[in-house]
C-alpha positions as a Markdown table, in Angstrom:
| # | Residue | x | y | z |
|---|---|---|---|---|
| 1 | Met | -145.2 | -17.1 | -112.0 |
| 2 | Lys | -143.7 | -20.2 | -110.7 |
| 3 | Ala | -140.8 | -21.9 | -112.8 |
| 4 | Ile | -139.0 | -25.2 | -113.2 |
| 5 | Phe | -135.7 | -24.6 | -113.5 |
| 6 | Leu | -134.5 | -28.0 | -115.6 |
| 7 | Asp | -130.6 | -28.4 | -115.7 |
| 8 | Lys | -130.1 | -29.7 | -119.5 |
| 9 | Asp | -127.5 | -32.4 | -120.0 |
| 10 | Gly | -128.4 | -35.8 | -117.9 |
| 11 | Thr | -131.4 | -33.6 | -116.5 |
| 12 | Leu | -134.1 | -32.9 | -119.6 |
| 13 | Val | -131.9 | -34.4 | -122.3 |
| 14 | Glu | -129.2 | -37.5 | -122.9 |
| 15 | Asp | -126.4 | -37.0 | -121.2 |
| 16 | Leu | -123.6 | -37.1 | -123.9 |
| 17 | Pro | -120.9 | -34.4 | -123.2 |
| 18 | Tyr | -120.4 | -31.2 | -125.1 |
| 19 | Asn | -123.4 | -32.4 | -127.2 |
| 20 | Ile | -124.2 | -29.0 | -129.2 |
| 21 | Glu | -125.2 | -31.1 | -132.4 |
| 22 | Pro | -129.3 | -30.9 | -132.1 |
| 23 | Arg | -130.1 | -34.2 | -134.1 |
| 24 | Arg | -127.9 | -36.0 | -131.4 |
| 25 | Ile | -130.2 | -34.1 | -128.4 |
| 26 | Gln | -132.9 | -36.3 | -127.2 |
| 27 | Leu | -135.1 | -35.6 | -124.1 |
| 28 | Val | -135.0 | -38.4 | -121.1 |
| 29 | Ser | -137.4 | -41.1 | -120.8 |
| 30 | Gly | -140.0 | -39.8 | -119.4 |
| 31 | Ala | -139.4 | -35.6 | -119.5 |
| 32 | Gly | -142.4 | -35.4 | -121.8 |
| 33 | Ala | -145.1 | -37.0 | -119.4 |
| 34 | Ala | -143.3 | -35.5 | -116.5 |
| 35 | Leu | -143.5 | -32.2 | -117.7 |
| 36 | Arg | -146.9 | -32.0 | -119.0 |
| 37 | Leu | -147.4 | -33.6 | -115.2 |
| 38 | Leu | -146.2 | -30.5 | -113.9 |
| 39 | Ala | -148.0 | -28.3 | -116.7 |
| 40 | Arg | -151.2 | -28.9 | -115.2 |
| 41 | Leu | -150.2 | -27.3 | -112.1 |
| 42 | Asp | -149.0 | -24.3 | -113.6 |
| 43 | Tyr | -145.4 | -24.6 | -113.5 |
| 44 | Arg | -143.6 | -22.6 | -116.3 |
| 45 | Phe | -140.3 | -24.5 | -117.9 |
| 46 | Phe | -136.7 | -22.9 | -118.2 |
| 47 | Val | -133.4 | -23.8 | -118.9 |
| 48 | Val | -130.4 | -23.0 | -117.0 |
| 49 | Thr | -127.7 | -25.1 | -118.2 |
| 50 | Asn | -123.2 | -24.8 | -117.4 |
| 51 | Gln | -121.8 | -24.5 | -121.1 |
| 52 | Ser | -117.7 | -24.8 | -120.0 |
| 53 | Gly | -117.0 | -26.0 | -123.7 |
| 54 | Ile | -117.5 | -22.1 | -125.1 |
| 55 | Ala | -115.2 | -21.6 | -122.2 |
| 56 | His | -112.7 | -24.1 | -123.5 |
| 57 | Gly | -112.8 | -23.4 | -126.9 |
| 58 | Cys | -114.9 | -27.0 | -128.0 |
| 59 | Phe | -117.5 | -24.8 | -129.7 |
| 60 | Gly | -118.4 | -21.4 | -129.7 |
| 61 | Glu | -121.4 | -19.3 | -128.5 |
| 62 | Asp | -123.3 | -19.2 | -131.1 |
| 63 | Ala | -123.9 | -22.9 | -131.0 |
| 64 | Met | -126.5 | -22.3 | -128.0 |
| 65 | Gly | -129.5 | -20.6 | -130.3 |
| 66 | Pro | -129.8 | -24.0 | -132.3 |
| 67 | Val | -129.6 | -25.5 | -128.8 |
| 68 | Ala | -132.1 | -23.8 | -127.7 |
| 69 | Asp | -134.2 | -24.2 | -131.0 |
| 70 | Arg | -134.2 | -28.1 | -130.8 |
| 71 | Leu | -135.3 | -28.0 | -126.6 |
| 72 | Ala | -137.9 | -25.7 | -127.8 |
| 73 | Asp | -138.7 | -27.7 | -130.8 |
| 74 | Leu | -138.9 | -31.3 | -128.8 |
| 75 | Leu | -140.7 | -29.7 | -126.0 |
| 76 | Phe | -143.4 | -28.3 | -129.2 |
| 77 | Arg | -143.9 | -32.4 | -129.8 |
| 78 | Glu | -144.8 | -32.9 | -126.6 |
| 79 | Asn | -147.6 | -30.2 | -126.3 |
| 80 | Leu | -145.2 | -27.7 | -124.4 |
| 81 | Ser | -143.3 | -24.6 | -124.4 |
| 82 | Leu | -139.5 | -23.8 | -123.0 |
| 83 | Asp | -140.1 | -20.3 | -121.5 |
| 84 | Gly | -136.4 | -19.6 | -121.2 |
| 85 | Phe | -132.9 | -20.8 | -122.3 |
| 86 | Tyr | -129.5 | -19.7 | -119.6 |
| 87 | Tyr | -126.2 | -20.5 | -120.4 |
| 88 | Cys | -123.3 | -20.1 | -118.7 |
| 89 | Pro | -120.1 | -20.0 | -121.0 |
| 90 | His | -117.9 | -19.1 | -118.2 |
| 91 | His | -115.4 | -21.4 | -116.6 |
| 92 | Pro | -112.6 | -20.2 | -114.6 |
| 93 | Leu | -109.6 | -22.6 | -116.0 |
| 94 | Gly | -110.8 | -22.3 | -119.5 |
| 95 | Thr | -109.2 | -21.9 | -122.9 |
| 96 | Val | -110.7 | -18.8 | -124.5 |
| 97 | Gly | -109.7 | -15.4 | -122.7 |
| 98 | Ser | -112.9 | -13.8 | -122.9 |
| 99 | Tyr | -114.8 | -16.5 | -121.1 |
| 100 | Ala | -111.6 | -17.6 | -118.8 |
| 101 | Met | -113.1 | -16.6 | -115.5 |
| 102 | Val | -114.9 | -16.1 | -112.4 |
| 103 | Cys | -118.7 | -15.3 | -112.8 |
| 104 | Ala | -122.1 | -15.4 | -110.9 |
| 105 | Cys | -124.0 | -17.1 | -113.7 |
| 106 | Arg | -121.9 | -20.6 | -113.5 |
| 107 | Lys | -123.5 | -23.6 | -111.0 |
| 108 | Pro | -123.3 | -23.3 | -108.2 |
| 109 | Ser | -124.0 | -19.9 | -108.0 |
| 110 | Pro | -127.5 | -18.9 | -108.7 |
| 111 | Gly | -127.1 | -16.0 | -111.6 |
| 112 | Met | -128.8 | -17.7 | -113.9 |
| 113 | Leu | -132.0 | -18.6 | -111.9 |
| 114 | Ile | -132.3 | -15.1 | -110.5 |
| 115 | Lys | -131.7 | -13.1 | -114.3 |
| 116 | Ala | -134.4 | -15.5 | -115.3 |
| 117 | Ala | -136.9 | -15.0 | -112.8 |
| 118 | His | -136.0 | -10.8 | -112.6 |
| 119 | Asp | -136.9 | -11.7 | -116.8 |
| 120 | His | -139.9 | -13.5 | -116.0 |
| 121 | Asp | -141.4 | -12.3 | -113.0 |
| 122 | Ile | -140.8 | -15.8 | -111.7 |
| 123 | Asn | -141.1 | -16.4 | -107.7 |
| 124 | Leu | -138.1 | -18.0 | -106.7 |
| 125 | Arg | -140.0 | -19.5 | -103.6 |
| 126 | Glu | -142.7 | -21.3 | -105.3 |
| 127 | Ser | -140.0 | -22.7 | -108.2 |
| 128 | Trp | -138.2 | -25.9 | -108.2 |
| 129 | Met | -134.6 | -26.3 | -109.5 |
| 130 | Ile | -134.4 | -29.6 | -111.1 |
| 131 | Gly | -130.8 | -31.0 | -111.7 |
| 132 | Asp | -128.3 | -34.5 | -111.7 |
| 133 | Ile | -125.6 | -32.7 | -109.5 |
| 134 | Leu | -125.2 | -31.1 | -106.2 |
| 135 | His | -124.1 | -27.6 | -108.5 |
| 136 | Asp | -127.5 | -28.2 | -109.6 |
| 137 | Val | -129.2 | -28.6 | -106.4 |
| 138 | Glu | -126.6 | -25.4 | -104.3 |
| 139 | Ala | -127.7 | -22.6 | -106.9 |
| 140 | Gly | -131.5 | -23.7 | -106.9 |
| 141 | Asn | -130.9 | -23.5 | -103.0 |
| 142 | Arg | -129.1 | -20.2 | -103.2 |
| 143 | Ala | -131.7 | -18.7 | -105.6 |
| 144 | Gly | -134.7 | -19.5 | -102.9 |
| 145 | Cys | -136.1 | -22.2 | -104.6 |
| 146 | Arg | -137.0 | -25.8 | -103.2 |
| 147 | Thr | -134.1 | -28.4 | -104.7 |
| 148 | Leu | -134.8 | -31.5 | -106.6 |
| 149 | Leu | -131.6 | -34.0 | -107.5 |
| 150 | Ile | -132.4 | -36.8 | -109.4 |
| 151 | Asp | -130.1 | -39.4 | -108.7 |
| 152 | Asn | -129.2 | -40.7 | -111.7 |
| 153 | Gly | -125.3 | -41.5 | -111.0 |
| 154 | Asn | -124.0 | -38.4 | -112.7 |
| 155 | Glu | -123.2 | -36.9 | -108.9 |
| 156 | Thr | -119.6 | -38.3 | -108.1 |
| 157 | Glu | -118.0 | -35.4 | -106.0 |
| 158 | Trp | -120.7 | -36.3 | -103.3 |
| 159 | Arg | -118.9 | -33.2 | -101.5 |
| 160 | Leu | -121.7 | -32.0 | -99.1 |
| 161 | Gly | -122.7 | -28.4 | -97.4 |
| 162 | Pro | -126.2 | -27.0 | -95.6 |
| 163 | Arg | -126.7 | -25.6 | -98.7 |
| 164 | Arg | -126.3 | -28.6 | -101.2 |
| 165 | Val | -128.7 | -30.5 | -99.5 |
| 166 | Pro | -132.0 | -31.4 | -101.8 |
| 167 | Thr | -135.6 | -31.3 | -100.6 |
| 168 | Arg | -136.1 | -33.8 | -102.6 |
| 169 | Met | -134.6 | -36.7 | -104.4 |
| 170 | Ala | -135.7 | -39.1 | -107.3 |
| 171 | Pro | -134.2 | -41.5 | -109.9 |
| 172 | Asp | -135.5 | -39.9 | -112.8 |
| 173 | Leu | -137.3 | -36.7 | -114.0 |
| 174 | Tyr | -140.9 | -38.8 | -113.8 |
| 175 | Ala | -140.5 | -39.6 | -110.4 |
| 176 | Ala | -139.4 | -35.9 | -109.5 |
| 177 | Ala | -142.8 | -34.6 | -111.1 |
| 178 | Val | -144.5 | -36.8 | -109.1 |
| 179 | Leu | -142.7 | -35.4 | -106.2 |
| 180 | Ile | -143.5 | -32.1 | -107.1 |
| 181 | Ala | -147.0 | -32.8 | -107.2 |
| 182 | Ser | -147.8 | -34.7 | -104.4 |
| 183 | His | -145.6 | -31.6 | -102.4 |
| 184 | Glu | -148.0 | -29.4 | -104.1 |
| 185 | Glu | -151.3 | -31.6 | -103.3 |
| 186 | Ala | -150.1 | -31.4 | -99.3 |
| 187 | Arg | -149.8 | -27.8 | -99.4 |
| 188 | Leu | -153.6 | -27.7 | -100.4 |
């Protein structure tokens, strides 16, 4: 199986800090059309998201179920399915003891992608990580995926390094899907 790993905030849905209110979660413009294009290429969809609000005590881990349900519902309305939802509740500077830690799942570490690959028999080399910051790119590169940076202004640090260079860049999710489709066609 090949996958599209999607960062949540700023990539798949509108970027509202610490947004766990299902009614306020909305797909970015063009997301449905973008993912339908990729679904026709036999990609499956997985959200991989850092949720440091849990470690900072802004909300509990129990908020993630309704968030995953909302994303699945939004995609269902677009005739799509979400095959997996993975989140990291940790942050090394967190205030909630059990979540205040360095871990292998928080992007830029590749832990969530590797776990999804193990759980779903995903071929990481045939998969893409799409995100709006270089931590997403680094996580994808470290997992062995191809990577695509949505250059929408959310990356503010631009700390470059060998693992932080994306395979491609696009201004939005729909343009990203077109680039991936073009990449697929060129391989045939």
